[in-house]
Amino acid sequence: YFNGGTPDYITVPNSVIDVSGNPITVECFLFIAGPDAFQPVWGLSNGGGGSAKINLHDSGDGALTIEQTVGGGSFSIATSVRAAIQSKWAHVAFVREGNGSSESKLYVNGALSATGTVSGNLTGWTGAFRIGRNPEDYSTALDGYISNFKITHAAVYTSAFTAPTSPLTTTSQSTSASDVKLLTLQSNRFKDNSTDKLAISLVGAPRISTFSPFDVSNKADTDIY
């Protein structure tokens, strides 16, 4: 749980996105509890303006936006998805299939919601990868929940799919465990369940919650410990 205040967020080494021109998938279950406003979800950036960056945020106007400015990249904007992520769990997946035009795709609950292009290499990062906060230190932070955050160095999804309904594993979606570089926010403590066992660092006070995308009987905000 990220309370949108202090702000709370999590960092992991930027090696999770160091993939040059190779494919990558960043996916999680997302529940936005806060108001219709800018809500950062995850990202990595070498600075403001035109610096190399890749991040996902809810822009507050009903759109999920993947911001890619790496070697002439472009924005991928999924419009009219606010209803799918506001006060309900949704599976959100960003996939870059490799180099080339329109190789980047954003899926919400398995549906292809946006496409974009990033022609440069996702490498040479200077900062840490953040979950729950924009890497450029915007004044806002995520007010909501993230579960089963997974980064795989492979194109896990290449077309519309049925969204997962159970916890993600290192071998789910027919991927090799060695390709999974991060699998976290699915345990009773902050840990990386991938074979890489990356260090998880907390900033502020993100909290473990029993509120789960796999048990709709749970209620948000009432069972945090």
Coordinates of N, CA and C in Angstrom, one line a residue:
Y1 N 0.8 -1.2 0.0 CA 0.0 0.0 0.0 C 0.9 1.2 0.0
F2 N 0.6 2.2 -0.9 CA 1.3 3.5 -1.0 C 0.2 4.6 -0.7
N3 N 0.5 5.4 0.3 CA -0.5 6.3 0.8 C -0.5 7.7 0.1
G4 N 0.4 7.9 -0.9 CA 0.3 9.1 -1.7 C 0.8 10.3 -0.9
G5 N 1.3 10.1 0.3 CA 1.7 11.2 1.1 C 3.2 11.5 1.1
T6 N 4.0 10.9 1.9 CA 5.3 11.2 2.4 C 6.3 11.7 1.3
P7 N 6.5 11.1 0.1 CA 5.8 10.0 -0.4 C 6.4 8.6 -0.1
D8 N 5.6 7.6 -0.3 CA 6.1 6.2 -0.1 C 6.5 5.6 -1.5
Y9 N 7.6 5.0 -1.6 CA 7.9 4.2 -2.8 C 9.0 3.2 -2.5
I10 N 9.3 2.4 -3.5 CA 10.2 1.3 -3.4 C 11.3 1.5 -4.5
T11 N 12.5 1.1 -4.2 CA 13.5 1.2 -5.3 C 14.2 -0.2 -5.4
V12 N 14.6 -0.5 -6.6 CA 15.4 -1.7 -6.9 C 16.5 -1.3 -7.9
P13 N 17.6 -2.0 -8.0 CA 18.7 -1.7 -8.9 C 18.1 -1.5 -10.4
N14 N 18.7 -0.5 -11.1 CA 18.3 -0.3 -12.4 C 18.6 -1.3 -13.4
S15 N 19.3 -2.4 -13.0 CA 19.6 -3.5 -13.9 C 18.4 -4.2 -14.4
V16 N 17.3 -4.0 -13.7 CA 16.0 -4.7 -14.1 C 15.5 -4.2 -15.4
I17 N 15.9 -3.0 -15.8 CA 15.5 -2.4 -17.1 C 16.7 -2.3 -18.1
D18 N 17.8 -2.8 -17.8 CA 19.0 -2.7 -18.6 C 19.0 -3.8 -19.6
V19 N 18.3 -3.5 -20.8 CA 18.0 -4.6 -21.7 C 18.5 -4.2 -23.1
S20 N 19.2 -3.1 -23.3 CA 19.6 -2.7 -24.7 C 18.4 -2.7 -25.6
G21 N 18.5 -3.4 -26.8 CA 17.4 -3.4 -27.7 C 16.5 -4.6 -27.6
N22 N 16.7 -5.4 -26.5 CA 16.0 -6.7 -26.3 C 14.6 -6.5 -25.8
P23 N 13.8 -7.5 -25.9 CA 12.4 -7.3 -25.3 C 12.3 -7.3 -23.8
I24 N 11.2 -6.8 -23.3 CA 11.0 -6.7 -21.9 C 9.5 -6.6 -21.6
T25 N 9.1 -7.1 -20.4 CA 7.7 -7.0 -20.0 C 7.8 -6.5 -18.5
V26 N 7.0 -5.5 -18.3 CA 6.8 -5.0 -16.9 C 5.3 -5.1 -16.6
E27 N 5.0 -5.9 -15.6 CA 3.5 -6.1 -15.3 C 3.3 -6.1 -13.8
C28 N 2.0 -5.8 -13.5 CA 1.6 -5.8 -12.1 C 0.1 -5.7 -12.0
F29 N -0.4 -5.9 -10.8 CA -1.8 -5.6 -10.5 C -1.9 -4.3 -9.8
L30 N -2.7 -3.4 -10.3 CA -2.8 -2.0 -9.8 C -4.2 -1.7 -9.4
F31 N -4.2 -1.0 -8.2 CA -5.5 -0.5 -7.7 C -5.3 0.9 -7.2
I32 N -5.9 1.9 -8.0 CA -5.7 3.3 -7.6 C -6.8 3.7 -6.7
A33 N -6.5 4.1 -5.5 CA -7.5 4.5 -4.5 C -7.7 6.0 -4.4
G34 N -6.7 6.7 -4.9 CA -6.8 8.2 -4.8 C -7.7 8.9 -5.8
P35 N -7.7 10.2 -5.8 CA -8.6 10.9 -6.7 C -8.1 10.9 -8.1
D36 N -9.0 11.5 -9.0 CA -8.6 11.5 -10.4 C -7.6 12.6 -10.6
A37 N -6.3 12.2 -10.4 CA -5.2 13.1 -10.5 C -4.0 12.3 -10.9
F38 N -2.9 13.0 -11.2 CA -1.6 12.3 -11.6 C -1.2 11.2 -10.6
Q39 N -1.1 10.0 -11.1 CA -0.8 8.9 -10.2 C 0.4 8.1 -10.8
P40 N 1.6 8.3 -10.3 CA 2.8 7.5 -10.8 C 2.7 6.1 -10.4
V41 N 3.1 5.2 -11.2 CA 3.1 3.7 -10.9 C 4.5 3.2 -10.8
W42 N 5.3 3.4 -11.8 CA 6.7 2.9 -11.8 C 7.5 3.7 -12.8
G43 N 8.9 3.7 -12.7 CA 9.7 4.4 -13.6 C 11.2 4.4 -13.4
L44 N 11.9 4.9 -14.4 CA 13.3 5.0 -14.4 C 13.7 6.2 -15.2
S45 N 14.6 7.1 -14.8 CA 14.9 8.3 -15.5 C 16.3 8.7 -15.2
N46 N 16.9 9.3 -16.2 CA 18.2 9.9 -16.0 C 18.1 11.4 -15.8
G47 N 16.9 12.0 -15.6 CA 16.8 13.4 -15.4 C 15.5 13.9 -16.0
G48 N 15.2 15.2 -15.9 CA 14.0 15.8 -16.5 C 14.2 16.1 -18.0
G49 N 13.1 16.7 -18.5 CA 13.1 17.1 -19.9 C 13.3 16.0 -20.9
G50 N 14.3 16.1 -21.8 CA 14.5 15.1 -22.8 C 15.4 14.0 -22.4
S51 N 15.8 13.9 -21.1 CA 16.7 12.9 -20.6 C 16.1 11.5 -20.9
A52 N 16.9 10.5 -20.9 CA 16.4 9.1 -21.1 C 15.5 8.7 -20.0
K53 N 14.3 8.2 -20.3 CA 13.4 7.8 -19.2 C 12.4 6.8 -19.8
I54 N 11.8 6.0 -18.9 CA 10.7 5.2 -19.2 C 9.9 5.1 -17.9
N55 N 8.6 5.5 -18.0 CA 7.8 5.4 -16.8 C 6.3 5.2 -17.1
L56 N 5.6 4.7 -16.2 CA 4.1 4.5 -16.3 C 3.4 5.4 -15.3
H57 N 2.4 6.1 -15.8 CA 1.6 6.9 -14.8 C 0.2 7.1 -15.3
D58 N -0.7 7.3 -14.4 CA -2.1 7.6 -14.7 C -2.1 9.2 -14.8
S59 N -2.3 9.7 -15.9 CA -2.2 11.2 -16.1 C -3.3 12.0 -15.5
G60 N -4.4 11.3 -14.9 CA -5.4 12.0 -14.2 C -6.6 12.4 -15.1
D61 N -6.5 12.1 -16.4 CA -7.6 12.4 -17.3 C -8.2 11.2 -18.0
G62 N -8.1 10.1 -17.2 CA -8.6 8.8 -17.7 C -7.7 8.0 -18.5
A63 N -6.4 8.4 -18.6 CA -5.4 7.8 -19.5 C -4.3 7.2 -18.7
L64 N -3.8 6.0 -19.0 CA -2.6 5.5 -18.6 C -1.5 5.8 -19.6
T65 N -0.4 6.4 -19.2 CA 0.6 6.8 -20.2 C 1.9 6.1 -19.9
I66 N 2.5 5.5 -20.9 CA 3.9 5.1 -20.9 C 4.7 6.2 -21.5
E67 N 5.6 6.8 -20.7 CA 6.5 7.9 -21.3 C 7.8 7.3 -21.6
Q68 N 8.1 7.4 -22.9 CA 9.4 6.8 -23.4 C 10.2 7.9 -24.1
T69 N 11.3 8.3 -23.6 CA 12.1 9.3 -24.3 C 13.5 8.8 -24.3
V70 N 13.7 7.7 -25.0 CA 15.0 7.0 -25.2 C 15.3 7.0 -26.6
G71 N 16.3 7.8 -27.1 CA 16.7 7.7 -28.5 C 15.6 8.0 -29.5
G72 N 14.7 9.0 -29.2 CA 13.7 9.3 -30.1 C 12.4 8.6 -29.9
G73 N 12.2 8.1 -28.6 CA 11.0 7.4 -28.4 C 9.7 8.2 -28.4
S74 N 8.6 7.7 -28.0 CA 7.3 8.4 -28.1 C 6.5 7.9 -26.9
F75 N 5.4 8.7 -26.7 CA 4.4 8.3 -25.6 C 3.5 7.3 -26.1
S76 N 3.1 6.3 -25.3 CA 2.1 5.4 -25.5 C 0.9 5.7 -24.5
I77 N -0.2 6.1 -25.0 CA -1.3 6.6 -24.2 C -2.5 5.7 -24.3
A78 N -3.0 5.1 -23.2 CA -4.2 4.3 -23.2 C -5.3 5.2 -22.7
T79 N -6.2 5.6 -23.5 CA -7.3 6.5 -23.1 C -8.4 5.7 -22.5
S80 N -9.2 6.4 -21.7 CA -10.5 5.9 -21.2 C -10.3 4.5 -20.5
V81 N -9.3 4.4 -19.7 CA -9.1 3.2 -18.9 C -9.3 3.5 -17.4
R82 N -9.6 4.7 -17.0 CA -9.7 5.1 -15.6 C -10.7 4.2 -14.9
A83 N -11.8 3.9 -15.6 CA -12.8 3.0 -14.9 C -12.3 1.6 -14.6
A84 N -11.3 1.2 -15.3 CA -10.7 -0.2 -15.1 C -9.7 -0.2 -13.9
I85 N -9.2 1.0 -13.5 CA -8.1 1.0 -12.5 C -8.5 1.8 -11.3
Q86 N -9.6 2.5 -11.3 CA -10.0 3.3 -10.2 C -10.8 2.5 -9.2
S87 N -10.3 2.3 -8.0 CA -11.0 1.6 -6.9 C -11.3 0.1 -7.3
K88 N -10.5 -0.5 -8.1 CA -10.6 -1.9 -8.5 C -9.3 -2.4 -9.0
W89 N -9.1 -3.7 -8.8 CA -7.8 -4.2 -9.3 C -7.8 -4.4 -10.8
A90 N -6.7 -4.1 -11.4 CA -6.5 -4.3 -12.8 C -5.1 -4.9 -13.1
H91 N -5.0 -5.7 -14.1 CA -3.7 -6.2 -14.5 C -3.2 -5.3 -15.6
V92 N -2.0 -4.7 -15.4 CA -1.5 -3.7 -16.4 C -0.1 -4.2 -16.8
A93 N 0.1 -4.3 -18.1 CA 1.4 -4.9 -18.6 C 1.9 -4.0 -19.7
F94 N 3.2 -3.6 -19.6 CA 3.9 -2.9 -20.6 C 4.9 -3.9 -21.3
V95 N 4.8 -4.0 -22.6 CA 5.7 -5.0 -23.3 C 6.4 -4.2 -24.4
R96 N 7.8 -4.3 -24.4 CA 8.5 -3.9 -25.6 C 9.0 -5.1 -26.3
E97 N 8.6 -5.3 -27.5 CA 8.9 -6.6 -28.2 C 10.3 -6.6 -28.8
G98 N 11.0 -5.4 -28.9 CA 12.3 -5.3 -29.4 C 12.4 -4.0 -30.1
N99 N 13.3 -3.8 -31.0 CA 13.5 -2.6 -31.8 C 12.5 -2.5 -32.9
G100 N 12.2 -1.3 -33.4 CA 11.3 -1.2 -34.6 C 10.1 -0.3 -34.2
S101 N 9.3 0.0 -35.2 CA 8.2 0.8 -35.1 C 7.0 0.1 -34.3
S102 N 6.4 0.9 -33.4 CA 5.2 0.4 -32.7 C 5.5 -0.9 -32.0
E103 N 6.7 -1.1 -31.5 CA 7.0 -2.4 -30.8 C 6.7 -2.4 -29.3
S104 N 6.3 -1.2 -28.8 CA 5.9 -1.1 -27.4 C 4.4 -1.1 -27.3
K105 N 3.9 -1.9 -26.3 CA 2.5 -2.1 -26.2 C 2.1 -2.0 -24.7
L106 N 0.9 -1.5 -24.5 CA 0.4 -1.4 -23.1 C -1.0 -2.2 -23.1
Y107 N -1.1 -3.1 -22.2 CA -2.3 -3.9 -22.0 C -2.9 -3.7 -20.7
V108 N -4.2 -3.5 -20.7 CA -5.0 -3.4 -19.4 C -6.0 -4.5 -19.4
N109 N -5.9 -5.3 -18.4 CA -6.7 -6.5 -18.2 C -6.7 -7.4 -19.5
G110 N -5.5 -7.5 -20.1 CA -5.3 -8.3 -21.3 C -5.7 -7.7 -22.6
A111 N -6.3 -6.5 -22.6 CA -6.7 -5.9 -23.8 C -5.6 -4.9 -24.3
L112 N -5.3 -4.9 -25.5 CA -4.3 -4.0 -26.1 C -4.9 -2.6 -26.0
S113 N -4.3 -1.7 -25.2 CA -4.8 -0.4 -25.0 C -4.0 0.7 -25.7
A114 N -2.8 0.5 -26.0 CA -1.9 1.5 -26.6 C -0.7 0.9 -27.2
T115 N -0.2 1.6 -28.3 CA 1.1 1.2 -28.9 C 2.0 2.4 -29.0
G116 N 3.3 2.2 -29.0 CA 4.3 3.3 -29.2 C 5.6 2.7 -29.6
T117 N 6.6 3.6 -29.7 CA 7.9 3.2 -30.2 C 9.0 3.8 -29.4
V118 N 10.0 3.1 -29.1 CA 11.2 3.6 -28.5 C 12.4 3.0 -29.2
S119 N 13.1 3.8 -30.0 CA 14.1 3.3 -30.9 C 15.5 3.1 -30.2
G120 N 15.7 3.8 -29.1 CA 16.9 3.7 -28.4 C 17.1 2.5 -27.5
N121 N 18.3 2.3 -27.0 CA 18.5 1.2 -26.1 C 18.1 1.6 -24.7
L122 N 17.4 0.6 -24.0 CA 17.1 0.8 -22.6 C 18.3 0.4 -21.7
T123 N 19.3 1.3 -21.7 CA 20.5 0.9 -21.0 C 21.2 2.2 -20.6
G124 N 22.2 2.2 -19.8 CA 23.0 3.3 -19.4 C 22.3 4.2 -18.3
W125 N 21.5 3.6 -17.5 CA 20.7 4.3 -16.5 C 21.6 4.7 -15.3
T126 N 21.3 5.9 -14.7 CA 22.1 6.4 -13.6 C 21.4 6.3 -12.2
G127 N 20.1 6.2 -12.2 CA 19.3 6.2 -11.0 C 18.7 4.8 -10.7
A128 N 18.0 4.7 -9.6 CA 17.4 3.4 -9.3 C 16.0 3.3 -9.9
F129 N 15.5 2.1 -10.1 CA 14.1 1.9 -10.6 C 13.2 2.1 -9.5
R130 N 12.1 2.9 -9.7 CA 11.1 3.2 -8.6 C 9.8 2.5 -8.9
I131 N 9.2 2.1 -7.8 CA 7.8 1.6 -7.8 C 7.0 2.4 -6.9
G132 N 6.0 3.1 -7.4 CA 5.1 3.9 -6.6 C 5.4 5.4 -6.6
R133 N 6.4 5.8 -7.4 CA 6.8 7.2 -7.5 C 7.5 7.5 -8.9
N134 N 7.2 8.7 -9.4 CA 7.8 9.1 -10.6 C 9.3 9.3 -10.4
P135 N 10.2 8.9 -11.3 CA 11.6 9.0 -11.0 C 12.2 10.4 -11.1
E136 N 11.3 11.4 -11.5 CA 11.8 12.8 -11.6 C 11.3 13.6 -10.4
D137 N 10.8 12.9 -9.3 CA 10.5 13.5 -8.1 C 9.3 14.5 -8.2
Y138 N 8.4 14.2 -9.1 CA 7.2 15.0 -9.1 C 6.6 15.1 -7.7
S139 N 5.8 16.1 -7.5 CA 5.2 16.3 -6.1 C 4.2 15.2 -5.7
T140 N 3.7 14.5 -6.7 CA 2.7 13.5 -6.3 C 3.3 12.1 -6.3
A141 N 2.6 11.3 -5.5 CA 3.0 9.9 -5.4 C 1.8 9.0 -5.5
L142 N 2.0 7.7 -5.7 CA 0.8 6.8 -5.9 C 0.0 6.7 -4.6
D143 N -1.3 6.9 -4.8 CA -2.3 6.6 -3.7 C -3.0 5.4 -4.1
G144 N -2.5 4.2 -3.6 CA -3.2 3.0 -4.0 C -2.3 1.8 -3.7
Y145 N -2.6 0.7 -4.4 CA -2.0 -0.6 -4.1 C -1.3 -1.2 -5.4
I146 N -0.2 -1.9 -5.2 CA 0.4 -2.6 -6.3 C 0.7 -4.0 -5.8
S147 N 0.4 -5.0 -6.6 CA 0.6 -6.4 -6.2 C 1.3 -7.2 -7.3
N148 N 2.1 -8.2 -7.0 CA 2.7 -9.0 -7.9 C 3.4 -8.3 -9.1
F149 N 4.4 -7.5 -8.7 CA 5.1 -6.7 -9.6 C 6.2 -7.5 -10.2
K150 N 6.2 -7.6 -11.6 CA 7.2 -8.6 -12.2 C 7.8 -7.9 -13.4
I151 N 9.1 -8.1 -13.6 CA 9.8 -7.7 -14.8 C 10.5 -8.9 -15.4
T152 N 10.2 -9.1 -16.7 CA 10.8 -10.2 -17.4 C 11.5 -9.7 -18.6
H153 N 12.7 -10.2 -18.8 CA 13.5 -9.9 -20.0 C 13.1 -10.8 -21.2
A154 N 11.8 -10.6 -21.6 CA 11.2 -11.3 -22.7 C 9.9 -10.7 -23.0
A155 N 9.4 -10.8 -24.2 CA 8.1 -10.3 -24.6 C 7.0 -11.4 -24.2
V156 N 6.5 -11.2 -23.0 CA 5.6 -12.2 -22.4 C 4.3 -12.2 -23.2
Y157 N 3.8 -11.0 -23.6 CA 2.5 -10.9 -24.3 C 2.8 -10.2 -25.6
T158 N 2.3 -10.8 -26.7 CA 2.4 -10.1 -28.0 C 1.1 -9.9 -28.7
S159 N 0.0 -10.2 -28.0 CA -1.3 -9.9 -28.5 C -2.3 -10.0 -27.3
A160 N -3.5 -9.7 -27.5 CA -4.5 -9.7 -26.4 C -4.5 -11.0 -25.7
F161 N -4.7 -11.0 -24.4 CA -4.6 -12.3 -23.6 C -5.6 -12.2 -22.5
T162 N -5.8 -13.4 -21.9 CA -6.6 -13.5 -20.7 C -5.8 -13.1 -19.5
A163 N -6.2 -12.1 -18.8 CA -5.4 -11.6 -17.6 C -5.2 -12.6 -16.6
P164 N -4.1 -12.7 -15.9 CA -3.9 -13.7 -14.8 C -4.9 -13.5 -13.7
T165 N -5.3 -14.6 -13.1 CA -6.2 -14.6 -12.0 C -5.6 -15.2 -10.7
S166 N -4.3 -15.5 -10.7 CA -3.6 -16.1 -9.6 C -2.2 -15.4 -9.5
P167 N -1.6 -15.5 -8.3 CA -0.3 -14.9 -8.2 C 0.7 -15.3 -9.3
L168 N 1.5 -14.3 -9.7 CA 2.5 -14.6 -10.7 C 3.7 -15.4 -10.1
T169 N 4.3 -16.2 -11.0 CA 5.5 -17.0 -10.6 C 6.6 -16.8 -11.6
T170 N 7.8 -17.3 -11.3 CA 8.9 -17.1 -12.2 C 8.7 -18.0 -13.4
T171 N 7.8 -18.9 -13.4 CA 7.6 -19.8 -14.6 C 6.2 -19.6 -15.2
S172 N 5.4 -18.7 -14.6 CA 4.1 -18.5 -15.2 C 4.2 -17.8 -16.6
Q173 N 3.2 -17.9 -17.4 CA 3.2 -17.3 -18.8 C 4.3 -18.0 -19.6
S174 N 4.7 -19.2 -19.3 CA 5.6 -20.0 -20.1 C 6.9 -19.3 -20.3
T175 N 7.4 -18.5 -19.3 CA 8.7 -17.9 -19.4 C 9.7 -18.6 -18.6
S176 N 11.0 -18.4 -19.0 CA 12.1 -19.1 -18.3 C 12.3 -18.3 -17.0
A177 N 12.6 -19.0 -15.9 CA 12.9 -18.4 -14.6 C 14.1 -17.4 -14.7
S178 N 15.0 -17.8 -15.6 CA 16.2 -16.9 -15.7 C 15.9 -15.6 -16.4
D179 N 14.8 -15.5 -17.1 CA 14.4 -14.2 -17.7 C 13.7 -13.3 -16.8
V180 N 13.2 -13.8 -15.6 CA 12.5 -13.0 -14.7 C 13.5 -12.3 -13.8
K181 N 13.6 -11.0 -13.8 CA 14.6 -10.2 -13.1 C 14.1 -9.6 -11.9
L182 N 12.8 -9.6 -11.7 CA 12.2 -9.0 -10.5 C 10.8 -9.6 -10.3
L183 N 10.5 -10.1 -9.1 CA 9.1 -10.6 -8.8 C 8.9 -10.2 -7.3
T184 N 8.1 -9.2 -7.0 CA 8.0 -8.7 -5.7 C 6.6 -8.2 -5.4
L185 N 6.3 -7.7 -4.2 CA 5.0 -7.3 -3.7 C 4.0 -8.4 -3.8
Q186 N 4.4 -9.5 -3.3 CA 3.5 -10.7 -3.3 C 3.7 -11.5 -2.0
S187 N 4.5 -11.0 -1.1 CA 4.8 -11.8 0.1 C 4.4 -11.0 1.4
N188 N 4.6 -11.6 2.5 CA 4.3 -10.9 3.8 C 5.4 -10.1 4.3
R189 N 6.4 -9.8 3.4 CA 7.5 -8.9 3.6 C 8.0 -8.5 2.3
F190 N 8.8 -7.4 2.3 CA 9.3 -6.9 1.0 C 10.5 -7.7 0.6
K191 N 10.4 -8.5 -0.5 CA 11.5 -9.3 -1.0 C 11.3 -9.6 -2.4
D192 N 12.4 -9.9 -3.1 CA 12.4 -10.3 -4.5 C 12.3 -11.8 -4.6
N193 N 11.3 -12.3 -5.2 CA 11.1 -13.8 -5.3 C 11.7 -14.3 -6.6
S194 N 12.4 -13.5 -7.4 CA 13.0 -14.0 -8.6 C 14.3 -14.6 -8.2
T195 N 15.0 -15.3 -9.2 CA 16.2 -16.0 -8.9 C 17.4 -15.0 -8.7
D196 N 17.2 -13.7 -9.1 CA 18.2 -12.7 -8.9 C 18.3 -12.2 -7.5
K197 N 17.2 -12.3 -6.7 CA 17.1 -11.9 -5.3 C 17.6 -10.4 -5.1
L198 N 17.1 -9.5 -5.9 CA 17.6 -8.1 -5.8 C 17.2 -7.5 -4.5
A199 N 18.0 -6.5 -4.1 CA 17.7 -5.8 -2.8 C 16.5 -4.8 -3.0
I200 N 15.6 -4.9 -2.1 CA 14.4 -4.0 -2.1 C 14.6 -2.9 -1.1
S201 N 14.6 -1.6 -1.5 CA 14.8 -0.5 -0.6 C 13.5 0.3 -0.4
L202 N 13.2 0.6 0.8 CA 11.9 1.4 1.1 C 12.3 2.8 1.3
V203 N 11.5 3.7 0.8 CA 11.5 5.2 1.0 C 10.2 5.6 1.6
G204 N 10.2 6.3 2.7 CA 8.9 6.6 3.3 C 8.4 5.3 4.1
A205 N 7.1 5.1 4.0 CA 6.6 3.9 4.7 C 5.5 3.1 3.9
P206 N 5.9 2.6 2.7 CA 5.0 1.7 2.1 C 4.7 0.5 3.0
R207 N 3.5 0.0 3.0 CA 3.1 -1.0 3.9 C 2.6 -2.3 3.2
I208 N 2.8 -3.4 3.9 CA 2.3 -4.7 3.4 C 0.8 -4.7 3.8
S209 N 0.0 -5.2 2.9 CA -1.5 -5.3 3.1 C -2.0 -6.7 2.7
T210 N -3.0 -7.2 3.4 CA -3.6 -8.5 3.0 C -4.6 -8.2 1.9
F211 N -4.9 -7.0 1.5 CA -5.8 -6.7 0.4 C -5.2 -7.2 -0.9
S212 N -5.9 -8.1 -1.6 CA -5.3 -8.9 -2.7 C -6.2 -8.8 -3.9
P213 N -5.6 -8.8 -5.1 CA -6.4 -8.9 -6.3 C -7.0 -10.3 -6.5
F214 N -6.7 -11.2 -5.7 CA -7.2 -12.6 -5.9 C -8.2 -13.0 -4.9
D215 N -8.6 -12.0 -4.0 CA -9.7 -12.3 -3.0 C -10.5 -11.1 -3.0
V216 N -11.6 -11.0 -3.8 CA -12.4 -9.8 -3.9 C -13.2 -9.6 -2.6
S217 N -13.2 -10.5 -1.7 CA -13.9 -10.3 -0.4 C -13.2 -9.3 0.5
N218 N -11.9 -9.2 0.3 CA -11.1 -8.2 1.1 C -11.5 -6.8 0.8
K219 N -11.3 -5.9 1.8 CA -11.7 -4.5 1.6 C -10.4 -3.7 1.8
A220 N -10.3 -2.7 0.9 CA -9.1 -1.8 0.9 C -9.1 -1.0 2.2
D221 N -7.9 -0.7 2.7 CA -7.7 0.3 3.8 C -8.0 -0.3 5.2
T222 N -8.7 -1.4 5.3 CA -9.1 -1.8 6.6 C -8.3 -2.9 7.2
D223 N -7.4 -3.5 6.4 CA -6.7 -4.7 6.9 C -5.2 -4.6 6.7
I224 N -4.6 -3.4 6.8 CA -3.2 -3.1 6.6 C -2.5 -3.4 7.9
Y225 N -1.3 -4.0 7.9 CA -0.6 -4.3 9.1 C 0.9 -3.9 8.9

